[in-house]
Short mmCIF file of C-alpha atoms and ligand atoms in Angstrom, two decimals:
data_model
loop_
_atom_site.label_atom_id
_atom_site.label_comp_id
_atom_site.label_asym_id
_atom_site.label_seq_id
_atom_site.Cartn_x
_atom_site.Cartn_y
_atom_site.Cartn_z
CA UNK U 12 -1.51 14.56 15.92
CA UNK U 13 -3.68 13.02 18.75
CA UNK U 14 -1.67 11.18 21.95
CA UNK U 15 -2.78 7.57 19.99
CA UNK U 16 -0.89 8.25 17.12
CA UNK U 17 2.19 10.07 18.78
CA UNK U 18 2.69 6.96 20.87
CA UNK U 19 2.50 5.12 18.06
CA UNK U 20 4.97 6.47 16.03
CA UNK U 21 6.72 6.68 19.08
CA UNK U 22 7.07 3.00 20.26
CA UNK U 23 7.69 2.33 16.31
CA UNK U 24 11.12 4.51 16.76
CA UNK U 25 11.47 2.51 20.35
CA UNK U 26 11.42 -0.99 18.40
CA UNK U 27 13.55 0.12 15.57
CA UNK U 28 16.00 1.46 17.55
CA UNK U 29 16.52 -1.87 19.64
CA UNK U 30 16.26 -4.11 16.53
CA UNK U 31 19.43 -1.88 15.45
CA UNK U 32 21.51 -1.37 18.48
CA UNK U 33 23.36 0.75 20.20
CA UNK U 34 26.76 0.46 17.86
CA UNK U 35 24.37 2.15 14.56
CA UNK U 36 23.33 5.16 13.28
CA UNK U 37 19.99 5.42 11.22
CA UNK U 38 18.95 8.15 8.69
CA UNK U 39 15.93 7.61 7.14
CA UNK U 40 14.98 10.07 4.52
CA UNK U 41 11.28 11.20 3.59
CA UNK U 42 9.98 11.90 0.05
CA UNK U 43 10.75 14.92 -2.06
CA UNK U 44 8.32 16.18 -4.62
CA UNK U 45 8.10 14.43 -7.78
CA UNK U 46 7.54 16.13 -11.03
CA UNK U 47 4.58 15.82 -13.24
CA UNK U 48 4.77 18.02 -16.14
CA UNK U 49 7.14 21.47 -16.31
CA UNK U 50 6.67 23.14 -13.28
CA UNK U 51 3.75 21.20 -11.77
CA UNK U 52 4.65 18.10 -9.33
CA UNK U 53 2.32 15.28 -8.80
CA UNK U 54 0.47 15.33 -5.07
CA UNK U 55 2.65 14.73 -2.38
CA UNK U 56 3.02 11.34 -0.54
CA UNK U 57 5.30 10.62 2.46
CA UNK U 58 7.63 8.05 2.11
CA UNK U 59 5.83 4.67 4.32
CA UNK U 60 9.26 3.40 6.52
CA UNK U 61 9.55 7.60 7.10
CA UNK U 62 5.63 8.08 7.73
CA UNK U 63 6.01 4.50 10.14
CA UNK U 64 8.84 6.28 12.26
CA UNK U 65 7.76 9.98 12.39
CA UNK U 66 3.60 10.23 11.22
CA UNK U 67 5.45 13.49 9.66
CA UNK U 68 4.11 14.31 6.30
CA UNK U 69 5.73 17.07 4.81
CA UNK U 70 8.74 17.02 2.12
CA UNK U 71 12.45 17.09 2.44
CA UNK U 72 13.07 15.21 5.71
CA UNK U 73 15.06 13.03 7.45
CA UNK U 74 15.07 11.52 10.83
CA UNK U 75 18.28 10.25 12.26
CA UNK U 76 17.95 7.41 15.32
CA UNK U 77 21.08 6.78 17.35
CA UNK U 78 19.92 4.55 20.08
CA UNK U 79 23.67 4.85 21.87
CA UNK U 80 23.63 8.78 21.09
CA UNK U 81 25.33 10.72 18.47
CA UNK U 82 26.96 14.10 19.21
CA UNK U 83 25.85 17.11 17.11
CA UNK U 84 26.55 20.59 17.36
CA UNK U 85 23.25 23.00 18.14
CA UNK U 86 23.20 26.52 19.16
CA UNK U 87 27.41 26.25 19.95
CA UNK U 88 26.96 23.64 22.41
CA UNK U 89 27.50 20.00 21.41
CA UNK U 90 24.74 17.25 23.02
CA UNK U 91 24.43 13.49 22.20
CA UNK U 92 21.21 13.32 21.36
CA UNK U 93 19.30 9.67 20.31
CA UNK U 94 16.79 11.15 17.67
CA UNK U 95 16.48 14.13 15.52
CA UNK U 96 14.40 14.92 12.78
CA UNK U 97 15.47 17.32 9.87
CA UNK U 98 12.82 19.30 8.74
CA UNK U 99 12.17 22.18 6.04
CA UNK U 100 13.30 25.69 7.22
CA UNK U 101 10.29 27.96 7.89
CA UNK U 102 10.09 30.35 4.93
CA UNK U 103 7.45 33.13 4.72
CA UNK U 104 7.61 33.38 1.23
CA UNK U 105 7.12 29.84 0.18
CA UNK U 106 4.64 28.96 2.83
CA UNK U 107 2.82 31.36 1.04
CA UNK U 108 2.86 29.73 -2.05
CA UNK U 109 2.94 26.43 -1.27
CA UNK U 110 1.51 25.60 2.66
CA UNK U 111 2.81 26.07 5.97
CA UNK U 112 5.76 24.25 7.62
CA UNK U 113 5.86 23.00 10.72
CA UNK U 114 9.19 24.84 11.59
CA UNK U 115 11.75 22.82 13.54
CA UNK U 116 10.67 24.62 17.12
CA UNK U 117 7.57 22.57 16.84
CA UNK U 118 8.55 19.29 15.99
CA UNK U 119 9.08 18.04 19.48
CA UNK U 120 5.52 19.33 20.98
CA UNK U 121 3.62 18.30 17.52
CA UNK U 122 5.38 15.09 16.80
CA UNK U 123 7.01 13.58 20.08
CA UNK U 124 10.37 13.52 18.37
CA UNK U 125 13.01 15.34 20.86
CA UNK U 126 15.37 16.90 19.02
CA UNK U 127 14.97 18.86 15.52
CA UNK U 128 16.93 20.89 13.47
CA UNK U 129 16.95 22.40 9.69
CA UNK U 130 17.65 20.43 6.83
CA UNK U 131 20.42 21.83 5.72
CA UNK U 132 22.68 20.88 8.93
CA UNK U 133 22.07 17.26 8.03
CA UNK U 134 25.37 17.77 5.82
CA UNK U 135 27.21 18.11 9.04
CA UNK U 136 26.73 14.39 10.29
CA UNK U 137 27.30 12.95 6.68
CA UNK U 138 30.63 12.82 7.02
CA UNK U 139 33.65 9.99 7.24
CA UNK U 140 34.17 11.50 10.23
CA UNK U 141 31.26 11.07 11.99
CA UNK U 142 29.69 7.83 10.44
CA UNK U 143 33.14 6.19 11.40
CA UNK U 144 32.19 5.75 14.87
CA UNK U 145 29.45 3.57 13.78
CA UNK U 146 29.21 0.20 12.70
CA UNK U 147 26.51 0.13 10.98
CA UNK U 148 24.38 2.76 9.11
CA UNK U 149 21.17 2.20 7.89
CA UNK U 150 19.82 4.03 5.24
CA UNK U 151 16.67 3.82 2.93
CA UNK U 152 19.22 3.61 -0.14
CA UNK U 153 16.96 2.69 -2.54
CA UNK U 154 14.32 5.96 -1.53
CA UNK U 155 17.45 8.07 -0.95
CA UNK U 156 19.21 8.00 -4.75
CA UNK U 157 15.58 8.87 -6.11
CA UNK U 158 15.57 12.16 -4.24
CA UNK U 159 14.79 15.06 -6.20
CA UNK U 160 15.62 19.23 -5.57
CA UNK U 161 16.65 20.42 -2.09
CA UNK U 162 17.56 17.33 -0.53
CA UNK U 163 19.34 15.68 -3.75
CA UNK U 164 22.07 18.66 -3.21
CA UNK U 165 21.74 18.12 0.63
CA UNK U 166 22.96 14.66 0.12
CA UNK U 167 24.98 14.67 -3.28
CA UNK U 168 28.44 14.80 -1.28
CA UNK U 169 27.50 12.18 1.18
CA UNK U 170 26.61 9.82 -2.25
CA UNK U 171 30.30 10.63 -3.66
CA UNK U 172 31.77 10.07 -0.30
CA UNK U 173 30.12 6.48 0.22
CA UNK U 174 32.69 4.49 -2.02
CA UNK U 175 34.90 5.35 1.17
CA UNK U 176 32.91 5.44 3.89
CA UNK U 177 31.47 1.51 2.96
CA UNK U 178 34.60 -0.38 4.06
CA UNK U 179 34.33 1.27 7.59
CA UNK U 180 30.47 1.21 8.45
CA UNK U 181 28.70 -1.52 7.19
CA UNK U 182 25.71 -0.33 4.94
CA UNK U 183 22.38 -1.64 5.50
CA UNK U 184 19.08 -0.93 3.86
CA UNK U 185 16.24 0.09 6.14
CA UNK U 186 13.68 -1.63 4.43
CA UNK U 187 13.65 -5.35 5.46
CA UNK U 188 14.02 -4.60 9.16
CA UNK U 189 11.18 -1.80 8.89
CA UNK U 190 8.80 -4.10 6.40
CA UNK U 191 9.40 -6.98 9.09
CA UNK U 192 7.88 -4.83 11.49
CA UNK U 193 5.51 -3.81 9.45
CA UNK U 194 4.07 -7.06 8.53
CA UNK U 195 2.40 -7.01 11.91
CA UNK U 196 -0.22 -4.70 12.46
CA UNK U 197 -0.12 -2.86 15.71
CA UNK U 198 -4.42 -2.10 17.16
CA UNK U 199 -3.69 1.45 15.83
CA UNK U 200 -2.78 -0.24 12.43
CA UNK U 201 -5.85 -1.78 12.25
CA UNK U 202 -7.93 0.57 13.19
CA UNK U 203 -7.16 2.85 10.42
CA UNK U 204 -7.00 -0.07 7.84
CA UNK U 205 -10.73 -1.09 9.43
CA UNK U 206 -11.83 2.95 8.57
CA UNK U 207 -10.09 2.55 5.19
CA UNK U 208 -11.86 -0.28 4.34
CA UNK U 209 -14.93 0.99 6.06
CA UNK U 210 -14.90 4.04 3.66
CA UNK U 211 -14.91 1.79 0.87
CA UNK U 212 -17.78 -0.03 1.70
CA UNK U 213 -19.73 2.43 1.93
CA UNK U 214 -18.71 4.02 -1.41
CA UNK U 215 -19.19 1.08 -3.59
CA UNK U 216 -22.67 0.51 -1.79
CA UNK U 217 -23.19 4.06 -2.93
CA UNK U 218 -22.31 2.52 -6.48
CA UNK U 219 -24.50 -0.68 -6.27
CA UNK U 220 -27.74 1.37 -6.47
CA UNK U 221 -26.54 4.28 -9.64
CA UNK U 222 -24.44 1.48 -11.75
CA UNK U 223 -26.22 0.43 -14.92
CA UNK U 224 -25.67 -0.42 -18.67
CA UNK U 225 -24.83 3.37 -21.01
CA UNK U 226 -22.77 4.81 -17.96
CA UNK U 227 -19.02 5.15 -18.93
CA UNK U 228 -16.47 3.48 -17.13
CA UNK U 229 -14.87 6.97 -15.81
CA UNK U 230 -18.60 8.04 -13.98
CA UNK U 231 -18.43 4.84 -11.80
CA UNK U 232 -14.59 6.17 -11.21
CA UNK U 233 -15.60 9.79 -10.37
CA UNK U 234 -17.95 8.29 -7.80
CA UNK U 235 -16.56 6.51 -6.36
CA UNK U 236 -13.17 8.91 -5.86
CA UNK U 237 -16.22 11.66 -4.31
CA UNK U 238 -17.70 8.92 -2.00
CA UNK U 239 -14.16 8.02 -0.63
CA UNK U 240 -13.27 11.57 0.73
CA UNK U 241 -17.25 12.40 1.05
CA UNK U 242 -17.18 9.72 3.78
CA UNK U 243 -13.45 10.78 5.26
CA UNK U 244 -11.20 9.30 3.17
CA UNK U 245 -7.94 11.01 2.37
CA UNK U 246 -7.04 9.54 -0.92
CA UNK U 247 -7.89 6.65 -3.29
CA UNK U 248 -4.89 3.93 -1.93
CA UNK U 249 -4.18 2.80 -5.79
CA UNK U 250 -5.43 3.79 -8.93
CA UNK U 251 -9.07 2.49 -9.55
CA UNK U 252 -9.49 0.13 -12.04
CA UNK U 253 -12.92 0.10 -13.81
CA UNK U 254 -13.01 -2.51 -15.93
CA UNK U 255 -15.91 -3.64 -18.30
CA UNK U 256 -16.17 -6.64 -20.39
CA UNK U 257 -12.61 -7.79 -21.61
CA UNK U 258 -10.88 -4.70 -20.04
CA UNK U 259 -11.65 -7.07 -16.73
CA UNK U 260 -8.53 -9.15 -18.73
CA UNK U 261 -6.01 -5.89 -17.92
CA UNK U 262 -4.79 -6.77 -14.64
CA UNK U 263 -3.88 -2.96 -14.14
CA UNK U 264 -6.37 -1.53 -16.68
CA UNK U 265 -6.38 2.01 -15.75
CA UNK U 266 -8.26 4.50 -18.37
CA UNK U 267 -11.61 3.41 -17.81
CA UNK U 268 -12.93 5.28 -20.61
CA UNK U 269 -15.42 2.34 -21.94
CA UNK U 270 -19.60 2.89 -22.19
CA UNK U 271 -21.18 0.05 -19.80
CA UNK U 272 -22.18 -2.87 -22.03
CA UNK U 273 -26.05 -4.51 -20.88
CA UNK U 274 -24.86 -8.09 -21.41
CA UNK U 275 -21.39 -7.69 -19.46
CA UNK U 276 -19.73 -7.72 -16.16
CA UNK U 277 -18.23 -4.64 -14.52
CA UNK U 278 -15.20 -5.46 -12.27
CA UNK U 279 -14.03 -2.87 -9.69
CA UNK U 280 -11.01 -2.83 -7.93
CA UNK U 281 -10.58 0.21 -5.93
CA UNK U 282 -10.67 1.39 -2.52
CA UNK U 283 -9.47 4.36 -0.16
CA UNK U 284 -6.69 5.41 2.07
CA UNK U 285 -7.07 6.68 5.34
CA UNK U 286 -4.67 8.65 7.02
CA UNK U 287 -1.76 6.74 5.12
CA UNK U 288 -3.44 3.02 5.53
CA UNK U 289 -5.13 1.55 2.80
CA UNK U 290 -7.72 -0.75 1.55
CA UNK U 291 -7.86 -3.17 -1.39
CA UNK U 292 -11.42 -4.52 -2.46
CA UNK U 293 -12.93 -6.09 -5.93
CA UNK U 294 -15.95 -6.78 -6.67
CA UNK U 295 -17.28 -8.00 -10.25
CA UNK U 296 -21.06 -6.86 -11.08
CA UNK U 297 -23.50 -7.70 -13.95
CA UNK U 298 -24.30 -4.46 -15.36
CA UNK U 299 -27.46 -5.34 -15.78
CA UNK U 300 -28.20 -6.57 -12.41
CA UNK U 301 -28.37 -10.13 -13.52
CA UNK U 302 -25.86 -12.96 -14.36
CA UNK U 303 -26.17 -14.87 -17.59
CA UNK U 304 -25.71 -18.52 -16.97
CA UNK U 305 -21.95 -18.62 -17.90
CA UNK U 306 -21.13 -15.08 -16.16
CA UNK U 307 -23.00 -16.94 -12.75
CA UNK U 308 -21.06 -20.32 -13.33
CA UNK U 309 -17.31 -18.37 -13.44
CA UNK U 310 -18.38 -16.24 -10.71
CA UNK U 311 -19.19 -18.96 -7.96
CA UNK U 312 -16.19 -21.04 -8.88
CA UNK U 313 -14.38 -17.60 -8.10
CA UNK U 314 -16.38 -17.03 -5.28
CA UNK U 315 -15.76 -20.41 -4.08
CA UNK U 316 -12.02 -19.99 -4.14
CA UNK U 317 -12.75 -16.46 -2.52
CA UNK U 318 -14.33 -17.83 0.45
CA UNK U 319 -12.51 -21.00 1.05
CA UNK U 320 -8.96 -19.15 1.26
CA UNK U 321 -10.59 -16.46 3.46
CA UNK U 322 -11.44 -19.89 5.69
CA UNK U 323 -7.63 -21.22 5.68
CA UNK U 324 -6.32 -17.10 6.52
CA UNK U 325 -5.39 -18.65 10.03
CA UNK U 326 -2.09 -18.55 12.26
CA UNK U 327 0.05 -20.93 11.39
CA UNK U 328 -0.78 -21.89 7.15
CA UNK U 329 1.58 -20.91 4.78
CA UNK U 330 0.40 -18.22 2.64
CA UNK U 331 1.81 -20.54 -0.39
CA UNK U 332 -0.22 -23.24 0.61
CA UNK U 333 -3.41 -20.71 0.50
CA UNK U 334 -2.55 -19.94 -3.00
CA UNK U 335 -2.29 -23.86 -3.97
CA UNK U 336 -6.02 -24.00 -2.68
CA UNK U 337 -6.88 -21.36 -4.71
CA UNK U 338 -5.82 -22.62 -7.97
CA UNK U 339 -6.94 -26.34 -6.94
CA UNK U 340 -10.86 -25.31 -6.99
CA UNK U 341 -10.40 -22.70 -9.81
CA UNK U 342 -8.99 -25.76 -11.88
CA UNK U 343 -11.45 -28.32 -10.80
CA UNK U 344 -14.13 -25.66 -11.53
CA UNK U 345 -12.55 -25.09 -14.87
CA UNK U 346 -12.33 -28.59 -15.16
CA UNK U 347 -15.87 -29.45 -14.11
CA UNK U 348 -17.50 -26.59 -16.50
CA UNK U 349 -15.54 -28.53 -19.26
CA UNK U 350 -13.40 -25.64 -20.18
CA UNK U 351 -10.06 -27.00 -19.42
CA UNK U 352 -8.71 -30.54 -19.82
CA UNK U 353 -5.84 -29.98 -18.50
CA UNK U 354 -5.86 -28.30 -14.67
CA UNK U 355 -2.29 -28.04 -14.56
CA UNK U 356 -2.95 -25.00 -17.42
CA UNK U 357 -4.63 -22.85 -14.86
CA UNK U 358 -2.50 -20.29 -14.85
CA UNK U 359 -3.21 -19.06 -18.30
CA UNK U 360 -6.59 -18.03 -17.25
CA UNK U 361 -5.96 -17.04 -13.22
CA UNK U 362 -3.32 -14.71 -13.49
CA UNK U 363 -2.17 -13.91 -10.96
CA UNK U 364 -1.51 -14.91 -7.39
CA UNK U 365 -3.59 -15.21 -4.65
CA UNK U 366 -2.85 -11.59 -2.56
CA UNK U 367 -0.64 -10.04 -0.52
CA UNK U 368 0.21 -7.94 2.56
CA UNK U 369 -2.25 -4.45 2.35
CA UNK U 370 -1.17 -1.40 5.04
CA UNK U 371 0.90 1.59 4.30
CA UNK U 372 1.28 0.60 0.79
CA UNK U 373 -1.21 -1.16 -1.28
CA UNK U 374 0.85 -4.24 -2.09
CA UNK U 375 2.95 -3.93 1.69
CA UNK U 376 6.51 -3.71 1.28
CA UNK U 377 7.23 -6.18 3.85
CA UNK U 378 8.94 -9.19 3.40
CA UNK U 379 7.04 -11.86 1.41
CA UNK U 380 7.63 -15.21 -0.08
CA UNK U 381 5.98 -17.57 -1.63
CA UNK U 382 8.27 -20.13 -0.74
CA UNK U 383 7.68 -22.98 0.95
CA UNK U 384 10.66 -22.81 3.39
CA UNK U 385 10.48 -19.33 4.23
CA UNK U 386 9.26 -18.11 7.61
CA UNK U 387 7.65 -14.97 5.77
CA UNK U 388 5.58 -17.31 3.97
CA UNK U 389 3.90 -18.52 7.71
CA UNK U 390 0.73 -16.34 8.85
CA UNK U 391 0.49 -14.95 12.16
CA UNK U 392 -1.63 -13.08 14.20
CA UNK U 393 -1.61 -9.42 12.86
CA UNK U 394 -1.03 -9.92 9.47
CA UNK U 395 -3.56 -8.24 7.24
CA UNK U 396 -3.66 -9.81 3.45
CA UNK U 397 -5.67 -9.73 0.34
CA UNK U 398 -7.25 -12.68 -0.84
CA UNK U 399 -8.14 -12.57 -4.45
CA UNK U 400 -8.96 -14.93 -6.62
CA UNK U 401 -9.98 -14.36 -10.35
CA UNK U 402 -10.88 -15.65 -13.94
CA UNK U 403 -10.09 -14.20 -17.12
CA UNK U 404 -11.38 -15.12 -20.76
CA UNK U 405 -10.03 -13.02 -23.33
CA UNK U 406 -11.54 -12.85 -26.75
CA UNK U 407 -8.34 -14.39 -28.30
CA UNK U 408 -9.28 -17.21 -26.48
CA UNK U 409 -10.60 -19.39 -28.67
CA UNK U 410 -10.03 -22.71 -26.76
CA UNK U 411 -12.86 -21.35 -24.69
CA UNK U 412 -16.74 -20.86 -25.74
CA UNK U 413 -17.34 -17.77 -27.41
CA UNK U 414 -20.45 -17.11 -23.95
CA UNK U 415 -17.67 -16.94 -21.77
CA UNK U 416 -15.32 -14.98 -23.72
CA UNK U 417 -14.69 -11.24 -22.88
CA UNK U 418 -15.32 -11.44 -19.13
CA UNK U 419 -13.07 -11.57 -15.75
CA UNK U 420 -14.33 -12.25 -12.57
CA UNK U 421 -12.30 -11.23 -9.56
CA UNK U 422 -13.76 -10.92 -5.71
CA UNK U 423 -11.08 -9.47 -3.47
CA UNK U 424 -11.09 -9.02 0.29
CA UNK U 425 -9.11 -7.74 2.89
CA UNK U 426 -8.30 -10.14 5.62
CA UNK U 427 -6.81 -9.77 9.44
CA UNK U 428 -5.70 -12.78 10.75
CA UNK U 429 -5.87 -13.42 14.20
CA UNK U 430 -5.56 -16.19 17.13
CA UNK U 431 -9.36 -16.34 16.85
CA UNK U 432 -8.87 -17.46 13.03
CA UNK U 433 -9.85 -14.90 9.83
CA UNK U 434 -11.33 -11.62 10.08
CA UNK U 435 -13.07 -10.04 7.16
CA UNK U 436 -12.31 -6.58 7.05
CA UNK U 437 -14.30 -5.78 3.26
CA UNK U 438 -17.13 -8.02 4.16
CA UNK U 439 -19.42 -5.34 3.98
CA UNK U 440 -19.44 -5.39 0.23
CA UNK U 441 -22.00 -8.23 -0.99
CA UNK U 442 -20.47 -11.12 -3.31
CA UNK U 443 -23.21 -13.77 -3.34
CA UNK U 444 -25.00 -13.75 -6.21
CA UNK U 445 -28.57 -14.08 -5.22
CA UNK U 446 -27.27 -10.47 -2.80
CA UNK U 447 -25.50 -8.84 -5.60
CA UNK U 448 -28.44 -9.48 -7.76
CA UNK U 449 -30.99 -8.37 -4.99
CA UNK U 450 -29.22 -5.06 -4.41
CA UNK U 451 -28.95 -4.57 -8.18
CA UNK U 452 -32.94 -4.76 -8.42
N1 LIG F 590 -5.42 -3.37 -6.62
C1 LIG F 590 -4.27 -4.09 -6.91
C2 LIG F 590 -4.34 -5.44 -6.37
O1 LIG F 590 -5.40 -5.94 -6.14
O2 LIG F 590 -3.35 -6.05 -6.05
MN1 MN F 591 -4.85 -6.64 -4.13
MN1 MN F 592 -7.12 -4.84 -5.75
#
C-alpha cells in the first residue's frame, strides 16, 4: 500500500473515531467467503465500511476503534490501545492452498494500523464485561449476522450474549455514520473513481469499432470484461448488462445470450472497478451503426434529459428536483412524438429513477433520499452520482407504434459535483448521434 492510500485510510479511522467519541467502542467486521457451489466460494470482496477504514482486503477480519482506549491483554501485559485490527493467523498449510496472509506482525508497517492481533482473541473483548464500560458500540450488524465459517463461530457467543448486553451499551449500526462520510469523496476517492471510469472508456471505445449485427450478446460481454483488466482494471464493478432489442426493457437483464439483431439497438451498461472504486456508464448503440427515424427520435429526447440533468448536478439542487427535470422533458418528448396523452403516465415507460451515489459500491450505500425535506437529498461539493435517464417500449405495449416497440434507450454518466458546477467523469464515451454514428462507420 503506497503512503497516499495509508493516509487515507488513515484519516478515514481519524474522522470516524471523532464522529463516535471517546465514551464508544467500534468493531467493524470484514467479509468472510461466500459459497458458490459445494466446496467452491465465489471471488472474494472486502466488505466497503471495512475496506473505507483499513484498505485491508483479506477475509475474516475485524478492526476495533476505541478513540478513549480500550485495555486488552497481549503478550501478558495489558495496554489500552485505540485501534487494533484482527487478522487471519499465518498458516503454512493454507497459504499454500489458498494465498498468503499478511500475518498480524505486519499489519502495522503494511497498513498503518498500530496494534494487531489474531482473530481468534477477538472473543476476549466480546464480553459483558468489557463492552459495559462503553456506551455505545457500533457494529456493522447487518454485515456481521451474514458471516459465514471461522468468524461465524468467532462471534456466535457474542450474538447469544447481545439480548443482555443491549440494555447497558447502546447498539448502533455503523453504516449511516460511515455512508455519511462516504457520500463525500475525498481527492484520493476521486482519483480512483476518475481511473475506474477512465478504464471504461477506453474499453467500450474498444467496442465501438468490433460491435455489429450476428455477434452474440455474451462476445460484446467477454470484451469488454478483457479490456477492463487489459487496461488495469481489477474487476467489472456490477454485472454487465448487454442488452439487445427488448432485453434493453430488463432493467437488470443479465444473461446476454441474444445474436445482435441489424435493425435494433444494443444498450450497455457496464463498467470497471478499480482498486475497490467503481464506475457506472450506459450507452445505447444502433447495431448497425445507424438510427432508424424512431430509434433517433427516443434517443435525443433521452439524450436531452441526459444532458440537461448533468447541467443542474450543481451544489446546492436537490437531487429530487433533478429527477422531476428528468421526467418533465421525457414526458413532453413523449408527449410531443404523440406517444403519450397523458405525461403524468411517464413512469410506465421511464422506469426508473434518475441515479444515485457511485464509489465503493455501485449504487453507494450512503444515505439517500428522495425526499424533498431531507438534507441527503441536497448536492454538495464531492458528491459523485449517476445520471441516467431512459426509455423503454416493450412489445406488450400496444398503446405504442409497433416502430418503436422492442427498444430501450438509456445514456448514463458518472457525475462529480463540485463548487465549479458538474464534472463529467464518463464523458469520454460519445452519445450524440451524428458521433455515435460517425464512430460506428
Ligand atoms: N448498473 C446499474 C445502474 O445503472 O444503476
Ligand atoms: Mn447506475
Ligand atoms: Mn448502470
Amino acid at each position: 500500500m503506497n503512503k497516499e492510500q495509508l493516509s487515507f485510510h488513515k484519516s478515514r479511522r481519524k474522522e470516524f473515531s471523532k464522529l463516535i467519541g471517546n465514551d464508544a467502542l467500534a468493531i467493524v467486521f470484514g467479509n468472510t467467503h461466500r459459497n458458490k457451489s459445494y466446496d467452491g466460494d465465489y471471488k472474494f470482496k472486502q466488505y466497503k465500511n471495512f475496506y473505507y477504514l483499513t484498505g485491508f482486503t483479506e477475509p475474516n477480519s475485524a478492526l476495533v476503534i476505541a478513540p478513549g482506549g480500550i485495555k486488552v491483554t497481549r503478550s501478558g501485559k495489558k495496554n489500552s490501545v485505540k485501534e487494533l485490527l484482527y487478522v487471519q493467523q499465518n498458516d503454512e498449510r493454507l497459504e499454500t492452498w489458498n494465498g498468503k496472509r499478511m500475518g498480524y506482525k505486519n499489519v502495522k508497517k503494511s497498513l498503518g494500523i498500530e496494534n494487531a492481533d489474531i482473530n481468534e482473541n477477538l472473543c476476549k473483548i466480546l464480553h459483558y464485561n468489557e463492552l459495559k464500560n462503553f456506551r455505545k458500540l457500533y457494529l456493522n450488524i447487518a454485515e456481521m449476522l451474514k458471516l459465514t465459517e471461522e468468524m461465524k463461530k468467532i462471534i456466535s457467543e457474542f450474538i447469544d450474549s447481545l439480548n443482555r448486553i443491549a440494555p447497558h451499551t447502546e447498539i448502533i449500526d455503523v453504516s449511516y455514520i460511515l455512508g455519511t462520510m462516504r457520500s463525500i469523496k475525498t481527492e484520493f476517492e476521486i482519483n480512483r473513481i476518475i481511473a475506474a471510469s477512465e478504464i471504461s472508456i477506453g474499453s467500450y471505445n474498444e467496442i465501438l469499432s468490433i460491435l455489429q449485427p450476428g455477434m452474440n450478446e455474451f462476445e460484446i460481454q467477454s470484451a469488454l470484461e478483457y479490456y477492463y483488466r487489459y487496461h488495469g482494471g481489477d474487476d467489472t464493478a456490477y454485472h454487465p448488462i448487454v442488452a439487445s432489442g427488448e432485453n434493453a426493457c430488463i432493467l437488470h437483464y443479465e444473461k446476454n445470450d441474444k445474436r445482435l439483431k441489424e435493425n435494433e439497438l444494443l444498450l450497455i451498461d457496464s463498467a470497471s472497478e478499480y482498486n475497490y472504486y467503481c464506475s457506472d456508464i450506459t450507452r445505447t448503440f444502433p447495431i448497425n451503426g445507424k438510427f432508424s427515424n424512431e430509434q433517433k427520435q427516443i434517443y435525443e429526447i433521452v439524450l436531452k434529459a441526459n444532458k440537461e440533468c448533468i447541467k443542474k448536478t450543481k451544489p446546492g439542487v436537490k437531487f429530487s428536483s433533478v429527477a422531476e427535470l428528468s421526467n418533465r422533458i421525457l414526458a413532453e418528448g413523449l408527449f410531443k412524438a404523440g406517444l403519450i396523452k397523458d405525461k403524468t403516465k411517464i413512469r410506465k415507460y421511464s422506469l426508473h429513477g434518475i441515479g444515485h451515489h457511485i464509489g465503493l459500491d455501485t449504487h453507494d450505500a450512503v444515505p439517500s433520499s428522495l425526499t424533498k425535506n431531507s438534507d441527503t437529498d441536497t448536492l454538495k461539493p464531492g458528491m459523485i452520482l449517476t445520471i441516467e435517464p431512459g426509455l423503454y417500449f416493450t412489445d406488450k405495449m400496444k398503446e405504442i407504434p409497433a416502430k418503436y416497440r422492442g427498444m430501450g434507450v438509456r445514456i448514463e454518466d458518472v457525475v462529480l459535483v463540485t463548487k465549479a458546477g458538474p464534472k463529467v467523469l464518463t464523458g469520454g464515451i460519445v452519445k450524440e448521434v451524428k458521433d455515435v454514428e460517425r464512430m460506428m462507420e
